[in-house]
Amino acid sequence: MTANLLDFDLEGLAAFCEQLGEKRFRAVQLFRWIHQRGESDFERVSELAKSLREKLKSAARVEAPRVLERHDSADGTIKWLFDVGGGNAVESVYIPEDDRATLCISSQAGCAVGCRFCSTGHQGFSRNLTTGEIVAQLWYAEHTLRRELGTQDRVISNVVMMGMGEPLQNYGALVPALRTMLDDHGYGLSRRRLTVSTSGVVPMIDRLRADCPVALAVSLHAPSDELREKLVPLNRKHPIGELLDACMRYLEAAPRDFITFEYCMLDGVNDTAEHARELVALVRARGIPCKFNLIPFNPFPASGLVRSPQQRVQAFAKILLDAGIVTTVRKTRGDDIDAACGQLAGDVRDRTRVDERIARQRTVMLKPVRGHVGDGKSV
Ligand code: SAH
Ligand code: SF4
């Protein structure tokens, strides 16, 4: 089996070149052809001697997973479904805006965390993606879009690890992928424009701080352990207090001087005025520099949950804003192609019945708190 060069960061590619009996600096040239020019045919890498091109042809390849489907939304959002074998597929979403263009990338086929409100979580865990499969999503999207737009300039300015999977539970493959995205010979993204989103894998937040600090988003979703445990099962292992301590430590090395907290707004579950006030108290008590990103829940079949009404989201945001916390409400993009947060299922097998069973079990676990004190006031 030949080596897929998308699996290597520059350091790894240099080691591979050495194995082929080549000087390490050849790796820089090759890396630039692959990532900056989107080349996958070694024959066309004219900068390299014919003898090296021949060696590469027999020992290596540049291969992205096959595209199974592409959906273009009316708002410019594009979703690709990549076949990663064994009946699994993962999704990437391109989100163009006025001043930037973001690619949302997957890190795993499925996810083991099993958050109550997440379609990927309902699907269960299939497997970790390789570094090459993570990088290939950017490689493919960037160079496909450049061709379509007829430009040599960089198209994707930001990357968020917010697709399918928990990136910090695939740490070994994630870090070389991040390094390739950051590398000036690769995609040259700034650390501030590369975001890892996590449901709170505390020990890995510390490792990321040491190995490859990029912008961090933490999926909080609840102000108390009692509620968060029901929404994000990982909270039983790493409760909120430990998570916030890890966030404080992360800030010492982070490229941004705040942590982004994501908060999925679920009707009658975590969206009352009381919850908002608890959140304010929580972050104030810790003095943690943060921003909140409120994500209106994106429903999917079998979730058994409902999106908070817009008014309630606004009321919730106002409480945070009045307390001096920068808060944004995420615009939903790609609604017409099921490309919004948490709608990425990417499974090509029919698992509907399994999903329904899981959903039934989980609905019993989670009692909505609609009607409690505070809810009425916030509406
Ligand atoms: N596993 C990581 C990153 C992928 S999920 C994490 O959980 O952070 C990316 C974001 O989408 C997370 O904040 C997640 O909570 C949110 N999300 C998941 N399902 C959602 C849904 N159905 N509606 C809205 N947001 C959702
Ligand atoms: Fe996994 Fe993130 Fe979905 Fe939770 S929200 S199940 S951690 S992908």
CSV table of C-alpha atoms and ligand atoms in Angstrom, one decimal:
chain,number,residue,atom,x,y,z
A,1,MET,CA,0.0,0.0,0.0
A,2,THR,CA,1.4,3.4,-0.9
A,3,ALA,CA,1.5,6.3,1.6
A,4,ASN,CA,-1.2,8.9,1.3
A,5,LEU,CA,0.8,12.2,1.5
A,6,LEU,CA,-2.3,14.0,2.9
A,7,ASP,CA,-1.6,12.0,6.1
A,8,PHE,CA,1.6,14.0,6.7
A,9,ASP,CA,2.3,17.4,8.2
A,10,LEU,CA,5.5,19.0,6.8
A,11,GLU,CA,7.6,17.3,9.5
A,12,GLY,CA,6.1,13.9,8.6
A,13,LEU,CA,6.6,14.5,4.9
A,14,ALA,CA,10.2,15.4,5.5
A,15,ALA,CA,10.7,12.2,7.3
A,16,PHE,CA,9.1,10.3,4.4
A,17,CYS,CA,11.3,12.0,1.9
A,18,GLU,CA,14.4,11.0,3.9
A,19,GLN,CA,13.1,7.4,3.8
A,20,LEU,CA,13.1,7.7,0.0
A,21,GLY,CA,16.7,8.8,0.2
A,22,GLU,CA,15.8,12.4,-0.6
A,23,LYS,CA,16.9,15.7,1.1
A,24,ARG,CA,14.4,17.0,3.6
A,25,PHE,CA,13.9,20.3,1.8
A,26,ARG,CA,12.3,18.4,-1.1
A,27,ALA,CA,9.4,18.0,1.3
A,28,VAL,CA,8.8,21.7,1.3
A,29,GLN,CA,8.5,21.8,-2.5
A,30,LEU,CA,6.2,18.8,-2.5
A,31,PHE,CA,4.1,20.0,0.3
A,32,ARG,CA,3.5,23.3,-1.5
A,33,TRP,CA,2.5,21.6,-4.7
A,34,ILE,CA,0.0,19.4,-2.9
A,35,HIS,CA,-1.6,21.9,-0.5
A,36,GLN,CA,-1.1,25.2,-2.3
A,37,ARG,CA,-1.6,24.1,-5.8
A,38,GLY,CA,-3.9,21.1,-5.2
A,39,GLU,CA,-1.7,18.8,-7.2
A,40,SER,CA,-2.3,15.0,-6.9
A,41,ASP,CA,-0.4,13.9,-10.0
A,42,PHE,CA,3.4,13.6,-9.3
A,43,GLU,CA,4.1,13.7,-13.0
A,44,ARG,CA,3.1,17.3,-13.1
A,45,VAL,CA,5.3,18.4,-10.2
A,46,SER,CA,7.8,19.9,-12.6
A,47,GLU,CA,10.0,21.3,-9.9
A,48,LEU,CA,11.1,17.8,-8.8
A,49,ALA,CA,13.7,15.6,-10.7
A,50,LYS,CA,12.3,12.9,-12.8
A,51,SER,CA,13.9,10.3,-10.6
A,52,LEU,CA,12.1,11.5,-7.5
A,53,ARG,CA,8.8,11.7,-9.4
A,54,GLU,CA,9.2,8.1,-10.4
A,55,LYS,CA,10.0,7.1,-6.8
A,56,LEU,CA,6.9,9.0,-5.6
A,57,LYS,CA,4.7,7.3,-8.2
A,58,SER,CA,5.6,3.9,-6.8
A,59,ALA,CA,5.6,4.8,-3.1
A,60,ALA,CA,3.0,7.4,-2.6
A,61,ARG,CA,-0.3,8.9,-3.6
A,62,VAL,CA,-2.4,12.0,-2.9
A,63,GLU,CA,-5.9,10.8,-2.3
A,64,ALA,CA,-9.1,12.4,-0.9
A,65,PRO,CA,-12.2,10.3,0.0
A,66,ARG,CA,-14.7,10.0,-2.9
A,67,VAL,CA,-17.5,12.6,-3.0
A,68,LEU,CA,-20.8,10.9,-2.7
A,69,GLU,CA,-23.0,13.9,-2.8
A,70,ARG,CA,-22.9,17.6,-3.1
A,71,HIS,CA,-25.7,20.0,-2.1
A,72,ASP,CA,-25.7,23.7,-3.0
A,73,SER,CA,-27.9,25.9,-0.8
A,74,ALA,CA,-29.7,28.9,-2.1
A,75,ASP,CA,-27.6,31.0,0.4
A,76,GLY,CA,-24.3,29.9,-1.1
A,77,THR,CA,-23.6,27.2,1.5
A,78,ILE,CA,-22.2,24.0,0.1
A,79,LYS,CA,-22.3,20.6,1.8
A,80,TRP,CA,-20.2,17.7,0.6
A,81,LEU,CA,-20.7,14.1,1.7
A,82,PHE,CA,-17.5,12.1,1.6
A,83,ASP,CA,-17.3,8.3,1.5
A,84,VAL,CA,-14.8,7.1,4.1
A,85,GLY,CA,-15.6,3.4,3.5
A,86,GLY,CA,-17.3,0.7,5.4
A,87,GLY,CA,-20.7,2.3,4.9
A,88,ASN,CA,-19.6,5.5,6.6
A,89,ALA,CA,-19.7,9.0,5.2
A,90,VAL,CA,-18.7,12.3,6.7
A,91,GLU,CA,-19.7,15.8,5.8
A,92,SER,CA,-18.0,19.2,5.3
A,93,VAL,CA,-19.8,22.5,5.0
A,94,TYR,CA,-18.6,25.6,3.2
A,95,ILE,CA,-20.1,28.8,4.5
A,96,PRO,CA,-19.3,32.0,2.5
A,97,GLU,CA,-19.9,35.4,4.2
A,98,ASP,CA,-19.1,38.9,3.2
A,99,ASP,CA,-15.7,39.2,4.9
A,100,ARG,CA,-14.7,35.5,5.2
A,101,ALA,CA,-15.4,32.0,4.1
A,102,THR,CA,-15.5,29.2,6.6
A,103,LEU,CA,-15.2,25.5,6.1
A,104,CYS,CA,-16.7,23.3,8.8
A,105,ILE,CA,-14.8,20.0,8.9
A,106,SER,CA,-15.5,16.5,10.4
A,107,SER,CA,-13.1,14.7,12.7
A,108,GLN,CA,-14.8,11.3,13.2
A,109,ALA,CA,-17.4,9.1,11.5
A,110,GLY,CA,-20.1,9.3,14.1
A,111,CYS,CA,-19.3,10.4,17.7
A,112,ALA,CA,-19.1,8.5,21.0
A,113,VAL,CA,-20.1,11.4,23.2
A,114,GLY,CA,-23.8,11.0,22.3
A,115,CYS,CA,-25.1,14.5,23.0
A,116,ARG,CA,-28.9,14.5,23.4
A,117,PHE,CA,-29.5,17.2,20.7
A,118,CYS,CA,-27.0,16.1,18.1
A,119,SER,CA,-27.7,14.0,15.0
A,120,THR,CA,-24.1,12.7,14.8
A,121,GLY,CA,-24.3,11.7,18.5
A,122,HIS,CA,-27.5,9.7,17.9
A,123,GLN,CA,-25.7,7.9,15.1
A,124,GLY,CA,-23.1,6.4,17.5
A,125,PHE,CA,-19.4,6.1,16.9
A,126,SER,CA,-18.0,4.4,13.8
A,127,ARG,CA,-14.4,5.3,13.7
A,128,ASN,CA,-11.7,8.1,13.9
A,129,LEU,CA,-10.8,9.8,10.7
A,130,THR,CA,-7.2,9.7,9.6
A,131,THR,CA,-5.1,12.9,9.3
A,132,GLY,CA,-5.4,12.5,5.6
A,133,GLU,CA,-9.2,12.3,5.7
A,134,ILE,CA,-9.4,15.4,7.9
A,135,VAL,CA,-7.0,17.4,5.7
A,136,ALA,CA,-8.6,16.1,2.5
A,137,GLN,CA,-11.8,17.9,3.3
A,138,LEU,CA,-10.0,21.2,3.2
A,139,TRP,CA,-7.7,20.2,0.3
A,140,TYR,CA,-10.7,19.1,-1.8
A,141,ALA,CA,-13.0,22.1,-1.0
A,142,GLU,CA,-10.3,24.7,-1.4
A,143,HIS,CA,-9.1,23.5,-4.8
A,144,THR,CA,-12.5,22.6,-6.1
A,145,LEU,CA,-13.8,26.1,-5.3
A,146,ARG,CA,-10.7,27.8,-6.7
A,147,ARG,CA,-11.3,26.0,-10.0
A,148,GLU,CA,-15.0,26.9,-10.0
A,149,LEU,CA,-14.4,30.5,-9.1
A,150,GLY,CA,-11.5,30.8,-11.6
A,151,THR,CA,-9.1,32.1,-9.0
A,152,GLN,CA,-5.6,31.3,-7.8
A,153,ASP,CA,-6.3,33.1,-4.5
A,154,ARG,CA,-7.2,31.4,-1.3
A,155,VAL,CA,-10.9,30.9,-1.0
A,156,ILE,CA,-11.3,29.4,2.5
A,157,SER,CA,-10.2,31.9,5.2
A,158,ASN,CA,-11.4,30.1,8.3
A,159,VAL,CA,-11.7,26.5,9.4
A,160,VAL,CA,-13.8,25.2,12.3
A,161,MET,CA,-13.6,21.7,13.6
A,162,MET,CA,-17.4,21.7,14.1
A,163,GLY,CA,-18.5,19.0,11.7
A,164,MET,CA,-19.1,15.4,12.8
A,165,GLY,CA,-17.2,14.0,15.7
A,166,GLU,CA,-15.4,15.1,18.8
A,167,PRO,CA,-12.0,16.4,17.6
A,168,LEU,CA,-10.3,16.0,21.0
A,169,GLN,CA,-11.2,12.3,21.0
A,170,ASN,CA,-9.2,11.9,17.8
A,171,TYR,CA,-6.2,13.8,19.1
A,172,GLY,CA,-3.4,11.9,17.3
A,173,ALA,CA,-4.9,12.5,13.9
A,174,LEU,CA,-6.1,16.0,14.7
A,175,VAL,CA,-2.8,17.7,15.6
A,176,PRO,CA,-0.9,16.9,12.3
A,177,ALA,CA,-4.0,18.0,10.4
A,178,LEU,CA,-4.1,21.3,12.3
A,179,ARG,CA,-0.4,21.8,11.7
A,180,THR,CA,-0.9,21.4,7.9
A,181,MET,CA,-3.7,23.9,8.0
A,182,LEU,CA,-1.5,26.4,9.9
A,183,ASP,CA,1.7,25.8,7.9
A,184,ASP,CA,2.8,28.7,5.7
A,185,HIS,CA,3.8,26.1,3.1
A,186,GLY,CA,0.4,24.5,3.5
A,187,TYR,CA,-2.8,26.6,3.9
A,188,GLY,CA,-1.3,29.3,6.0
A,189,LEU,CA,-4.3,29.8,8.3
A,190,SER,CA,-3.7,32.0,11.3
A,191,ARG,CA,-4.3,30.3,14.7
A,192,ARG,CA,-7.1,32.7,15.3
A,193,ARG,CA,-8.9,31.6,12.2
A,194,LEU,CA,-8.7,27.9,13.0
A,195,THR,CA,-11.1,26.8,15.7
A,196,VAL,CA,-11.4,23.5,17.5
A,197,SER,CA,-14.8,22.9,19.1
A,198,THR,CA,-15.0,20.5,22.0
A,199,SER,CA,-17.7,19.0,24.2
A,200,GLY,CA,-15.1,19.2,27.0
A,201,VAL,CA,-12.4,16.6,26.9
A,202,VAL,CA,-10.4,18.2,29.7
A,203,PRO,CA,-7.1,16.4,29.5
A,204,MET,CA,-6.9,17.0,25.8
A,205,ILE,CA,-7.6,20.7,26.1
A,206,ASP,CA,-4.4,20.8,28.2
A,207,ARG,CA,-2.5,18.9,25.6
A,208,LEU,CA,-3.8,21.1,22.8
A,209,ARG,CA,-2.6,24.1,24.7
A,210,ALA,CA,0.9,22.6,24.8
A,211,ASP,CA,1.0,21.1,21.3
A,212,CYS,CA,-0.9,23.4,19.0
A,213,PRO,CA,-2.9,26.2,20.5
A,214,VAL,CA,-5.6,27.4,18.2
A,215,ALA,CA,-8.9,29.2,18.9
A,216,LEU,CA,-11.1,27.1,21.2
A,217,ALA,CA,-14.8,26.8,21.3
A,218,VAL,CA,-16.4,24.9,24.2
A,219,SER,CA,-19.9,23.4,23.9
A,220,LEU,CA,-21.4,24.3,27.2
A,221,HIS,CA,-25.2,24.1,26.7
A,222,ALA,CA,-26.1,24.2,30.4
A,223,PRO,CA,-25.2,26.2,33.5
A,224,SER,CA,-25.2,23.3,36.0
A,225,ASP,CA,-23.8,19.8,36.1
A,226,GLU,CA,-27.2,18.4,36.8
A,227,LEU,CA,-28.6,19.6,33.4
A,228,ARG,CA,-25.3,19.3,31.4
A,229,GLU,CA,-25.0,15.7,32.3
A,230,LYS,CA,-28.3,15.0,30.6
A,231,LEU,CA,-27.4,16.9,27.5
A,232,VAL,CA,-23.7,16.1,27.2
A,233,PRO,CA,-23.0,12.7,28.8
A,234,LEU,CA,-19.2,13.5,28.9
A,235,ASN,CA,-20.0,15.9,31.7
A,236,ARG,CA,-20.1,13.0,34.2
A,237,LYS,CA,-16.5,12.4,33.5
A,238,HIS,CA,-15.4,16.1,33.2
A,239,PRO,CA,-17.8,18.3,35.2
A,240,ILE,CA,-18.2,22.0,34.5
A,241,GLY,CA,-15.8,23.2,37.2
A,242,GLU,CA,-13.0,21.1,35.8
A,243,LEU,CA,-13.9,22.2,32.3
A,244,LEU,CA,-13.8,25.9,33.1
A,245,ASP,CA,-10.5,25.5,34.9
A,246,ALA,CA,-9.1,23.9,31.8
A,247,CYS,CA,-10.4,26.9,29.8
A,248,MET,CA,-8.6,29.3,32.1
A,249,ARG,CA,-5.3,27.4,31.6
A,250,TYR,CA,-5.9,27.3,27.8
A,251,LEU,CA,-6.2,31.0,27.7
A,252,GLU,CA,-2.5,31.3,28.8
A,253,ALA,CA,-1.5,30.0,25.4
A,254,ALA,CA,-4.5,30.7,23.2
A,255,PRO,CA,-4.3,32.9,20.1
A,256,ARG,CA,-7.5,34.7,21.2
A,257,ASP,CA,-7.9,36.2,24.7
A,258,PHE,CA,-11.3,34.6,25.2
A,259,ILE,CA,-13.1,31.3,25.0
A,260,THR,CA,-16.2,30.9,22.9
A,261,PHE,CA,-18.9,29.0,24.6
A,262,GLU,CA,-21.5,27.4,22.4
A,263,TYR,CA,-25.0,27.0,23.7
A,264,CYS,CA,-27.6,25.1,21.8
A,265,MET,CA,-31.0,26.6,22.6
A,266,LEU,CA,-33.6,23.9,23.4
A,267,ASP,CA,-37.2,24.9,24.0
A,268,GLY,CA,-38.1,24.4,27.7
A,269,VAL,CA,-34.8,22.6,28.5
A,270,ASN,CA,-32.0,25.1,28.9
A,271,ASP,CA,-33.4,28.4,27.6
A,272,THR,CA,-35.1,30.1,30.6
A,273,ALA,CA,-34.1,33.4,32.1
A,274,GLU,CA,-33.1,31.5,35.2
A,275,HIS,CA,-30.6,29.5,33.1
A,276,ALA,CA,-29.2,32.7,31.7
A,277,ARG,CA,-28.7,34.2,35.1
A,278,GLU,CA,-27.0,31.0,36.3
A,279,LEU,CA,-24.7,31.2,33.4
A,280,VAL,CA,-23.8,34.8,34.2
A,281,ALA,CA,-23.0,33.8,37.8
A,282,LEU,CA,-21.0,30.8,36.6
A,283,VAL,CA,-18.6,32.8,34.4
A,284,ARG,CA,-18.4,35.7,36.7
A,285,ALA,CA,-17.5,33.5,39.7
A,286,ARG,CA,-14.5,32.2,37.6
A,287,GLY,CA,-13.7,35.6,35.9
A,288,ILE,CA,-13.4,33.7,32.7
A,289,PRO,CA,-13.0,35.9,29.6
A,290,CYS,CA,-15.6,34.5,27.2
A,291,LYS,CA,-18.1,35.1,24.4
A,292,PHE,CA,-21.3,33.2,24.0
A,293,ASN,CA,-22.6,31.9,20.8
A,294,LEU,CA,-26.2,30.9,21.0
A,295,ILE,CA,-27.2,28.2,18.5
A,296,PRO,CA,-30.9,27.8,17.8
A,297,PHE,CA,-31.4,24.0,17.9
A,298,ASN,CA,-31.6,22.5,14.5
A,299,PRO,CA,-34.1,19.7,14.6
A,300,PHE,CA,-33.6,16.3,13.1
A,301,PRO,CA,-35.9,13.3,12.9
A,302,ALA,CA,-36.1,11.4,16.2
A,303,SER,CA,-34.5,14.1,18.4
A,304,GLY,CA,-37.7,14.6,20.3
A,305,LEU,CA,-36.6,18.2,21.0
A,306,VAL,CA,-37.8,21.6,19.8
A,307,ARG,CA,-35.9,24.8,18.9
A,308,SER,CA,-36.4,27.7,21.3
A,309,PRO,CA,-38.7,30.4,20.0
A,310,GLN,CA,-36.7,33.4,18.6
A,311,GLN,CA,-38.1,35.7,21.3
A,312,ARG,CA,-36.8,33.4,24.0
A,313,VAL,CA,-33.4,33.3,22.4
A,314,GLN,CA,-33.3,37.1,22.2
A,315,ALA,CA,-34.4,37.4,25.9
A,316,PHE,CA,-31.7,34.9,26.9
A,317,ALA,CA,-29.1,36.8,24.9
A,318,LYS,CA,-30.2,40.1,26.5
A,319,ILE,CA,-29.5,38.8,30.0
A,320,LEU,CA,-26.0,37.8,29.0
A,321,LEU,CA,-25.4,41.1,27.1
A,322,ASP,CA,-26.7,43.2,30.0
A,323,ALA,CA,-24.2,41.4,32.2
A,324,GLY,CA,-21.4,42.6,29.9
A,325,ILE,CA,-20.9,39.2,28.1
A,326,VAL,CA,-20.4,39.4,24.4
A,327,THR,CA,-23.1,37.3,22.9
A,328,THR,CA,-24.1,36.4,19.4
A,329,VAL,CA,-26.9,34.3,18.0
A,330,ARG,CA,-25.7,32.0,15.2
A,331,LYS,CA,-27.4,32.5,11.9
A,332,THR,CA,-28.6,29.3,10.5
A,333,ARG,CA,-27.1,28.6,7.1
A,334,GLY,CA,-27.8,25.9,4.6
A,335,ASP,CA,-31.2,25.1,6.1
A,336,ASP,CA,-32.5,23.9,2.8
A,337,ILE,CA,-29.8,21.3,2.5
A,338,ASP,CA,-29.6,20.1,6.1
A,339,ALA,CA,-26.2,21.6,6.5
A,340,ALA,CA,-26.8,23.4,9.8
A,341,CYS,CA,-25.0,22.5,13.1
A,342,GLY,CA,-26.0,19.1,14.4
A,343,GLN,CA,-27.8,18.0,11.3
A,344,LEU,CA,-24.8,16.2,9.9
A,345,ALA,CA,-25.6,12.5,10.0
A,346,GLY,CA,-23.5,11.3,7.1
A,347,ASP,CA,-24.5,7.7,7.4
A,348,VAL,CA,-25.1,5.9,4.2
A,349,ARG,CA,-26.7,2.9,5.8
A,350,ASP,CA,-30.3,3.0,6.9
A,351,ARG,CA,-30.1,3.3,10.7
A,352,THR,CA,-33.4,5.0,11.1
A,353,ARG,CA,-34.8,2.4,13.3
A,354,VAL,CA,-31.8,2.4,15.6
A,355,ASP,CA,-32.0,6.1,15.8
A,356,GLU,CA,-35.7,6.0,16.8
A,357,ARG,CA,-34.9,3.5,19.6
A,358,ILE,CA,-32.1,5.6,21.0
A,359,ALA,CA,-34.3,8.7,20.8
A,360,ARG,CA,-37.1,7.0,22.7
A,361,GLN,CA,-34.7,6.0,25.5
A,362,ARG,CA,-33.2,9.5,25.7
A,363,THR,CA,-36.5,11.3,25.7
A,364,VAL,CA,-37.3,9.5,28.9
A,365,MET,CA,-34.0,10.6,30.5
A,366,LEU,CA,-34.7,14.3,29.8
A,367,LYS,CA,-37.6,16.1,31.4
A,368,PRO,CA,-38.3,19.5,29.9
A,369,VAL,CA,-38.4,22.2,32.5
A,370,ARG,CA,-40.9,24.4,30.7
A,371,GLY,CA,-43.2,26.2,33.0
A,372,HIS,CA,-40.6,26.5,35.8
A,373,VAL,CA,-40.0,29.8,37.5
A,374,GLY,CA,-38.2,32.2,35.2
A,375,ASP,CA,-39.4,30.7,31.9
A,376,GLY,CA,-42.5,32.8,31.8
A,377,LYS,CA,-40.6,36.0,32.6
A,378,SER,CA,-38.2,35.5,29.8
A,379,VAL,CA,-40.8,35.1,27.1
B,1,SAH,N1,-18.0,17.6,19.0
B,1,SAH,C1,-17.7,19.0,19.0
B,1,SAH,C2,-17.7,19.6,17.6
B,1,SAH,C3,-18.8,19.2,16.7
B,1,SAH,S1,-20.4,19.8,17.1
B,1,SAH,C4,-18.6,19.7,20.0
B,1,SAH,O1,-19.5,19.1,20.4
B,1,SAH,O2,-18.3,20.9,20.3
B,1,SAH,C5,-20.4,21.5,16.7
B,1,SAH,C6,-21.4,22.3,17.4
B,1,SAH,O3,-22.7,22.0,17.0
B,1,SAH,C7,-21.4,22.1,18.9
B,1,SAH,O4,-21.4,23.2,19.7
B,1,SAH,C8,-22.7,21.3,19.1
B,1,SAH,O5,-23.1,21.4,20.4
B,1,SAH,C9,-23.6,21.9,18.1
B,1,SAH,N2,-24.8,21.1,17.8
B,1,SAH,C10,-24.8,19.8,17.8
B,1,SAH,N3,-26.1,19.4,17.4
B,1,SAH,C11,-26.8,20.5,17.2
B,1,SAH,C12,-28.1,20.8,16.8
B,1,SAH,N4,-29.0,19.8,16.5
B,1,SAH,N5,-28.5,22.0,16.7
B,1,SAH,C13,-27.7,23.1,17.0
B,1,SAH,N6,-26.4,22.9,17.3
B,1,SAH,C14,-26.0,21.6,17.5
B,2,SF4,FE1,-20.3,14.5,19.4
B,2,SF4,FE2,-20.2,17.2,19.4
B,2,SF4,FE3,-22.4,15.9,18.5
B,2,SF4,FE4,-21.8,15.9,21.1
B,2,SF4,S1,-22.4,17.7,19.8
B,2,SF4,S2,-22.4,14.1,20.0
B,2,SF4,S3,-19.6,15.9,21.0
B,2,SF4,S4,-20.4,15.8,17.6
